[in-house]
Structure formats: C-alpha cells, structure tokens
C-alpha cells in the first residue's frame, strides 16, 4: 500500500503550472530517496502513466488519456442537468459549481461560468478543502461527528476548528442554505445548497461563487432561492454517480 500511495503522490506533483518535471524536481518535491523515485518513475513510465520528453523531463503519459475519457463519460452530467446549470448562470449572472465530497475534500465535477469578467476561478476536477466555504458546509450538513473531527484537523486551526464547523452547520440548517465570506480566500464569497439523492442523503452541493462585493444580503437570498429550485431539478434529472 505504501508503494501505491507513493506512486500516486508522484503523479500528484504534476499540474498546469508544472507539466514537466526533472528527476531532481521530483526528488526535491517528494522528499523520497532518489533510488526510490527512479524505481517508481520506471514503473509509471512502463505503464504509460508517465512519459519522458527530449530534455529528459517527465510529463503525464498517454495512458491517462484513456482514463480521462472514461472519467468524462462517467461524471458528465445528463443534458437536462447541464441546462439547469446554464440557466442558473444566465439568470443570476454568477458562476455555478457542482461539488461532491471525496473524504475530507470537495471536488468540482461541473461548472457553468457566469458572464461577469471578475469571477471565482475553480475548474472541473479541482479539489478544495472541506474546512471552509459555502459548498463545504452544504456537503457536511448530514456529516457524522467523526468526519467533522477529521475535517477540522485538516484546517489551519486544527481540532479547535470543530466548534466553528458545528456553529456554521447549525446556521446553514436553520437557513436552508450555506454562505461564506472570505473564509477560504479573502474577497471571495459563496452561497450553496445541498443536492439530495433518492434516499434523501446529501450527494452534492450546488453553489454560486464570486467577489464578496456582489454577495450582499439581498442577492444572497435571491441566489439561495435560485439554487434551491435548481437543486430539486438536478435531483429529478439524475446525477451520473447515482445511476
């Protein structure tokens, strides 16, 4: 298991800002011995998960194209659900995101950009923490205490953040929606609601995000109304991971 986790960690070093890495870069970023890194790189390369360019740098390999295509097929929203997101963005002029929970993180699985030039930038596939943010609160509404404790421990405040999480969730349950202002990043706000599955459990969170200046009390209530209606439509349209 440790070897598998190390291989996954190496793949996780590659992103848009670092699409190609030298062996020295990988050793430095991973903290692993060079011999271990070379062994893992060799295995990943042999299976097409990594590639070596003409400069000897490693980059993601062609085998990931097949996995990417499969992920797109599995997670792509049905047409009716995509229309819901598009209509929300047009009506409210803000970017819409749909998140699911992955352990103590939230992952954006769909997005519809609003027409405003100044907007929050979260792309499909981006993974964000669960310890703050409107969508995080919506995803945690039914969470057991054990999960809340683990989420709190990942925050900059440690386990002391647990009380804050509880208070935020109590407020979100009372309102029927969750809001955040500058919790994860200064100047950004969000409004989010849960999307519930066939059994009534929270399976996703639907949110608007953008500059705090556009998220005054009146607009927040308007956003929440729109999101709540859309969440019901999404549930009826069906989500790909519930099939």
mmCIF file of C-alpha atoms in Angstrom:
data_model
loop_
_atom_site.group_PDB
_atom_site.id
_atom_site.type_symbol
_atom_site.label_atom_id
_atom_site.label_comp_id
_atom_site.label_asym_id
_atom_site.label_seq_id
_atom_site.Cartn_x
_atom_site.Cartn_y
_atom_site.Cartn_z
ATOM 1 C CA UNK A 1 0.000 0.000 0.000
ATOM 2 C CA UNK A 2 2.840 2.380 0.784
ATOM 3 C CA UNK A 3 4.341 1.874 -2.691
ATOM 4 C CA UNK A 4 0.985 2.519 -4.368
ATOM 5 C CA UNK A 5 0.487 5.692 -2.316
ATOM 6 C CA UNK A 6 3.967 6.921 -3.204
ATOM 7 C CA UNK A 7 3.312 6.364 -6.905
ATOM 8 C CA UNK A 8 0.037 8.296 -6.655
ATOM 9 C CA UNK A 9 1.832 11.077 -4.782
ATOM 10 C CA UNK A 10 4.378 11.357 -7.597
ATOM 11 C CA UNK A 11 1.618 11.693 -10.178
ATOM 12 C CA UNK A 12 0.051 14.367 -7.975
ATOM 13 C CA UNK A 13 3.163 16.536 -8.356
ATOM 14 C CA UNK A 14 2.202 17.313 -11.959
ATOM 15 C CA UNK A 15 -0.260 20.143 -12.615
ATOM 16 C CA UNK A 16 -0.873 23.013 -15.040
ATOM 17 C CA UNK A 17 1.918 25.076 -13.503
ATOM 18 C CA UNK A 18 4.353 22.121 -13.528
ATOM 19 C CA UNK A 19 3.532 19.958 -16.559
ATOM 20 C CA UNK A 20 7.108 18.684 -16.898
ATOM 21 C CA UNK A 21 9.485 17.786 -14.057
ATOM 22 C CA UNK A 22 13.074 16.622 -13.904
ATOM 23 C CA UNK A 23 14.181 13.785 -11.661
ATOM 24 C CA UNK A 24 15.784 16.388 -9.392
ATOM 25 C CA UNK A 25 12.493 18.289 -9.184
ATOM 26 C CA UNK A 26 10.593 15.122 -8.286
ATOM 27 C CA UNK A 27 13.114 14.042 -5.646
ATOM 28 C CA UNK A 28 13.019 17.512 -4.077
ATOM 29 C CA UNK A 29 9.223 17.822 -4.114
ATOM 30 C CA UNK A 30 8.543 14.275 -2.909
ATOM 31 C CA UNK A 31 11.183 14.056 -0.206
ATOM 32 C CA UNK A 32 11.872 10.462 -1.221
ATOM 33 C CA UNK A 33 15.314 8.937 -1.810
ATOM 34 C CA UNK A 34 16.467 9.190 -5.416
ATOM 35 C CA UNK A 35 16.649 5.404 -5.768
ATOM 36 C CA UNK A 36 13.012 5.081 -4.686
ATOM 37 C CA UNK A 37 11.943 7.839 -7.058
ATOM 38 C CA UNK A 38 13.753 6.242 -10.006
ATOM 39 C CA UNK A 39 12.143 2.877 -9.302
ATOM 40 C CA UNK A 40 8.655 4.403 -9.118
ATOM 41 C CA UNK A 41 9.217 6.527 -12.221
ATOM 42 C CA UNK A 42 10.327 3.456 -14.141
ATOM 43 C CA UNK A 43 7.170 1.556 -13.238
ATOM 44 C CA UNK A 44 4.886 4.503 -14.044
ATOM 45 C CA UNK A 45 6.643 5.040 -17.365
ATOM 46 C CA UNK A 46 6.448 1.344 -18.273
ATOM 47 C CA UNK A 47 2.672 1.515 -17.809
ATOM 48 C CA UNK A 48 2.250 4.679 -19.885
ATOM 49 C CA UNK A 49 1.319 6.860 -16.921
ATOM 50 C CA UNK A 50 4.445 8.980 -17.379
ATOM 51 C CA UNK A 51 6.457 9.966 -20.446
ATOM 52 C CA UNK A 52 9.958 11.350 -20.940
ATOM 53 C CA UNK A 53 10.499 14.292 -23.294
ATOM 54 C CA UNK A 54 13.605 15.106 -25.338
ATOM 55 C CA UNK A 55 15.091 17.017 -22.393
ATOM 56 C CA UNK A 56 14.789 14.051 -20.034
ATOM 57 C CA UNK A 57 11.921 15.587 -18.111
ATOM 58 C CA UNK A 58 8.900 13.585 -17.050
ATOM 59 C CA UNK A 59 5.356 14.505 -18.053
ATOM 60 C CA UNK A 60 1.995 12.756 -17.818
ATOM 61 C CA UNK A 61 1.727 9.800 -20.159
ATOM 62 C CA UNK A 62 -0.729 8.804 -22.889
ATOM 63 C CA UNK A 63 -2.366 6.062 -20.816
ATOM 64 C CA UNK A 64 -4.023 8.806 -18.781
ATOM 65 C CA UNK A 65 -5.920 9.911 -21.894
ATOM 66 C CA UNK A 66 -7.973 6.728 -21.739
ATOM 67 C CA UNK A 67 -8.684 7.217 -18.050
ATOM 68 C CA UNK A 68 -9.568 10.847 -18.652
ATOM 69 C CA UNK A 69 -12.026 9.856 -21.368
ATOM 70 C CA UNK A 70 -13.585 7.274 -19.078
ATOM 71 C CA UNK A 71 -13.876 9.801 -16.226
ATOM 72 C CA UNK A 72 -15.561 12.268 -18.556
ATOM 73 C CA UNK A 73 -18.048 9.592 -19.582
ATOM 74 C CA UNK A 74 -18.817 8.540 -16.001
ATOM 75 C CA UNK A 75 -19.057 12.013 -14.451
ATOM 76 C CA UNK A 76 -20.579 14.020 -17.283
ATOM 77 C CA UNK A 77 -23.971 15.453 -16.307
ATOM 78 C CA UNK A 78 -27.030 14.441 -18.330
ATOM 79 C CA UNK A 79 -28.307 17.103 -20.770
ATOM 80 C CA UNK A 80 -31.195 18.180 -18.518
ATOM 81 C CA UNK A 81 -28.824 18.801 -15.623
ATOM 82 C CA UNK A 82 -26.435 20.820 -17.796
ATOM 83 C CA UNK A 83 -29.356 23.014 -18.839
ATOM 84 C CA UNK A 84 -30.122 23.665 -15.160
ATOM 85 C CA UNK A 85 -26.587 24.970 -14.549
ATOM 86 C CA UNK A 86 -26.603 27.046 -17.730
ATOM 87 C CA UNK A 87 -29.926 28.689 -16.884
ATOM 88 C CA UNK A 88 -28.754 29.471 -13.344
ATOM 89 C CA UNK A 89 -25.623 31.222 -14.594
ATOM 90 C CA UNK A 90 -27.578 33.241 -17.149
ATOM 91 C CA UNK A 91 -30.335 34.299 -14.754
ATOM 92 C CA UNK A 92 -28.130 35.214 -11.788
ATOM 93 C CA UNK A 93 -25.009 36.273 -13.714
ATOM 94 C CA UNK A 94 -22.664 34.325 -11.448
ATOM 95 C CA UNK A 95 -20.557 31.218 -11.965
ATOM 96 C CA UNK A 96 -22.189 27.974 -10.831
ATOM 97 C CA UNK A 97 -20.290 24.989 -9.432
ATOM 98 C CA UNK A 98 -21.366 21.470 -8.558
ATOM 99 C CA UNK A 99 -19.244 19.657 -5.957
ATOM 100 C CA UNK A 100 -19.106 16.181 -4.484
ATOM 101 C CA UNK A 101 -17.268 15.090 -1.348
ATOM 102 C CA UNK A 102 -14.134 12.965 -1.502
ATOM 103 C CA UNK A 103 -13.145 12.153 2.051
ATOM 104 C CA UNK A 104 -12.067 15.497 3.593
ATOM 105 C CA UNK A 105 -12.067 17.324 0.264
ATOM 106 C CA UNK A 106 -14.630 18.571 -2.226
ATOM 107 C CA UNK A 107 -14.197 18.087 -5.957
ATOM 108 C CA UNK A 108 -15.766 20.251 -8.653
ATOM 109 C CA UNK A 109 -17.465 17.922 -11.129
ATOM 110 C CA UNK A 110 -19.327 20.543 -13.197
ATOM 111 C CA UNK A 111 -19.205 24.266 -13.764
ATOM 112 C CA UNK A 112 -21.011 26.934 -15.748
ATOM 113 C CA UNK A 113 -19.276 30.290 -15.957
ATOM 114 C CA UNK A 114 -21.303 33.447 -15.478
ATOM 115 C CA UNK A 115 -20.994 36.455 -17.799
ATOM 116 C CA UNK A 116 -19.135 38.660 -15.282
ATOM 117 C CA UNK A 117 -15.496 39.327 -16.176
ATOM 118 C CA UNK A 118 -14.465 39.249 -12.495
ATOM 119 C CA UNK A 119 -15.294 35.807 -11.132
ATOM 120 C CA UNK A 120 -14.053 32.966 -8.975
ATOM 121 C CA UNK A 121 -11.844 30.554 -10.888
ATOM 122 C CA UNK A 122 -12.497 26.919 -9.989
ATOM 123 C CA UNK A 123 -12.165 24.385 -12.775
ATOM 124 C CA UNK A 124 -13.753 20.995 -13.220
ATOM 125 C CA UNK A 125 -11.573 18.484 -11.415
ATOM 126 C CA UNK A 126 -10.191 20.978 -8.900
ATOM 127 C CA UNK A 127 -10.045 19.678 -5.346
ATOM 128 C CA UNK A 128 -10.634 22.052 -2.432
ATOM 129 C CA UNK A 129 -10.716 21.590 1.358
ATOM 130 C CA UNK A 130 -13.876 20.941 3.338
ATOM 131 C CA UNK A 131 -12.990 23.033 6.378
ATOM 132 C CA UNK A 132 -14.356 26.272 4.876
ATOM 133 C CA UNK A 133 -16.625 27.599 2.133
ATOM 134 C CA UNK A 134 -20.312 27.534 1.348
ATOM 135 C CA UNK A 135 -20.188 24.340 -0.716
ATOM 136 C CA UNK A 136 -18.195 22.589 2.001
ATOM 137 C CA UNK A 137 -20.878 23.391 4.576
ATOM 138 C CA UNK A 138 -23.631 22.146 2.278
ATOM 139 C CA UNK A 139 -21.771 18.866 1.758
ATOM 140 C CA UNK A 140 -21.294 18.426 5.515
ATOM 141 C CA UNK A 141 -24.885 19.052 6.601
ATOM 142 C CA UNK A 142 -25.502 15.368 7.398
ATOM 143 C CA UNK A 143 -21.906 14.504 8.274
ATOM 144 C CA UNK A 144 -21.209 12.352 11.351
ATOM 145 C CA UNK A 145 -19.127 13.754 14.177
ATOM 146 C CA UNK A 146 -16.169 11.563 13.211
ATOM 147 C CA UNK A 147 -15.964 13.176 9.766
ATOM 148 C CA UNK A 148 -16.290 16.689 11.188
ATOM 149 C CA UNK A 149 -13.372 15.976 13.512
ATOM 150 C CA UNK A 150 -11.201 14.796 10.625
ATOM 151 C CA UNK A 151 -12.138 17.850 8.561
ATOM 152 C CA UNK A 152 -11.306 20.162 11.467
ATOM 153 C CA UNK A 153 -7.910 18.517 11.884
ATOM 154 C CA UNK A 154 -7.028 19.387 8.265
ATOM 155 C CA UNK A 155 -7.754 23.082 8.820
ATOM 156 C CA UNK A 156 -5.111 25.683 9.728
ATOM 157 C CA UNK A 157 -6.762 25.885 13.168
ATOM 158 C CA UNK A 158 -6.598 22.181 13.991
ATOM 159 C CA UNK A 159 -9.190 20.412 16.125
ATOM 160 C CA UNK A 160 -10.235 23.756 17.667
ATOM 161 C CA UNK A 161 -12.000 24.419 14.350
ATOM 162 C CA UNK A 162 -14.562 21.727 15.218
ATOM 163 C CA UNK A 163 -16.677 24.152 17.256
ATOM 164 C CA UNK A 164 -16.689 26.625 14.367
ATOM 165 C CA UNK A 165 -17.777 23.903 11.966
ATOM 166 C CA UNK A 166 -20.638 22.912 14.248
ATOM 167 C CA UNK A 167 -21.805 26.527 14.519
ATOM 168 C CA UNK A 168 -21.620 27.020 10.750
ATOM 169 C CA UNK A 169 -23.646 23.878 10.104
ATOM 170 C CA UNK A 170 -26.287 24.832 12.683
ATOM 171 C CA UNK A 171 -26.674 28.178 10.908
ATOM 172 C CA UNK A 172 -26.882 26.523 7.477
ATOM 173 C CA UNK A 173 -29.573 24.088 8.673
ATOM 174 C CA UNK A 174 -31.601 26.943 10.117
ATOM 175 C CA UNK A 175 -31.356 28.994 6.905
ATOM 176 C CA UNK A 176 -31.735 26.111 4.488
ATOM 177 C CA UNK A 177 -28.564 27.209 2.682
ATOM 178 C CA UNK A 178 -24.913 27.941 3.470
ATOM 179 C CA UNK A 179 -22.966 31.138 2.944
ATOM 180 C CA UNK A 180 -19.307 32.073 3.257
ATOM 181 C CA UNK A 181 -17.463 35.380 3.096
ATOM 182 C CA UNK A 182 -13.693 35.297 2.835
ATOM 183 C CA UNK A 183 -13.342 32.013 4.736
ATOM 184 C CA UNK A 184 -11.029 30.302 2.288
ATOM 185 C CA UNK A 185 -9.764 33.312 0.344
ATOM 186 C CA UNK A 186 -10.127 36.996 1.180
ATOM 187 C CA UNK A 187 -12.606 38.806 -1.059
ATOM 188 C CA UNK A 188 -14.480 35.707 -2.228
ATOM 189 C CA UNK A 189 -17.984 34.707 -1.174
ATOM 190 C CA UNK A 190 -20.270 31.794 -1.899
ATOM 191 C CA UNK A 191 -23.833 30.611 -1.436
ATOM 192 C CA UNK A 192 -24.548 26.879 -1.581
ATOM 193 C CA UNK A 193 -27.328 24.357 -1.095
ATOM 194 C CA UNK A 194 -27.267 20.570 -0.780
ATOM 195 C CA UNK A 195 -28.411 18.314 -3.605
ATOM 196 C CA UNK A 196 -30.081 15.267 -2.116
ATOM 197 C CA UNK A 197 -30.246 11.827 -3.674
ATOM 198 C CA UNK A 198 -33.065 9.332 -3.902
ATOM 199 C CA UNK A 199 -32.681 8.291 -0.262
ATOM 200 C CA UNK A 200 -32.590 11.870 0.997
ATOM 201 C CA UNK A 201 -28.862 11.993 1.758
ATOM 202 C CA UNK A 202 -26.649 14.863 0.618
ATOM 203 C CA UNK A 203 -24.850 13.708 -2.528
ATOM 204 C CA UNK A 204 -23.594 17.026 -3.922
ATOM 205 C CA UNK A 205 -23.523 20.775 -3.333
ATOM 206 C CA UNK A 206 -24.620 23.426 -5.803
ATOM 207 C CA UNK A 207 -23.116 26.878 -5.355
ATOM 208 C CA UNK A 208 -22.560 30.367 -6.656
ATOM 209 C CA UNK A 209 -19.141 31.879 -6.035
ATOM 210 C CA UNK A 210 -17.667 35.274 -6.770
ATOM 211 C CA UNK A 211 -16.360 38.577 -5.398
ATOM 212 C CA UNK A 212 -17.807 39.442 -1.983
ATOM 213 C CA UNK A 213 -18.912 42.863 -3.233
ATOM 214 C CA UNK A 214 -21.626 41.134 -5.302
ATOM 215 C CA UNK A 215 -22.848 38.965 -2.406
ATOM 216 C CA UNK A 216 -24.837 41.370 -0.261
ATOM 217 C CA UNK A 217 -27.741 40.133 1.892
ATOM 218 C CA UNK A 218 -30.455 40.758 -0.717
ATOM 219 C CA UNK A 219 -28.575 39.000 -3.511
ATOM 220 C CA UNK A 220 -27.630 36.125 -1.216
ATOM 221 C CA UNK A 221 -31.306 35.428 -0.534
ATOM 222 C CA UNK A 222 -32.053 35.618 -4.251
ATOM 223 C CA UNK A 223 -29.145 33.279 -5.017
ATOM 224 C CA UNK A 224 -30.326 30.814 -2.364
ATOM 225 C CA UNK A 225 -33.852 30.718 -3.808
ATOM 226 C CA UNK A 226 -32.492 30.033 -7.286
ATOM 227 C CA UNK A 227 -30.098 27.356 -6.069
ATOM 228 C CA UNK A 228 -32.748 25.552 -4.027
ATOM 229 C CA UNK A 229 -35.073 25.324 -7.006
ATOM 230 C CA UNK A 230 -32.236 24.151 -9.225
ATOM 231 C CA UNK A 231 -31.104 21.525 -6.689
ATOM 232 C CA UNK A 232 -34.541 19.943 -6.889
ATOM 233 C CA UNK A 233 -34.356 19.934 -10.690
ATOM 234 C CA UNK A 234 -30.909 18.313 -10.566
ATOM 235 C CA UNK A 235 -32.201 15.584 -8.277
ATOM 236 C CA UNK A 236 -35.035 14.877 -10.707
ATOM 237 C CA UNK A 237 -32.730 14.975 -13.749
ATOM 238 C CA UNK A 238 -30.420 12.477 -12.080
ATOM 239 C CA UNK A 239 -26.720 12.666 -11.328
ATOM 240 C CA UNK A 240 -24.250 10.355 -13.111
ATOM 241 C CA UNK A 241 -22.813 8.780 -9.966
ATOM 242 C CA UNK A 242 -26.295 7.764 -8.782
ATOM 243 C CA UNK A 243 -27.041 5.664 -11.852
#
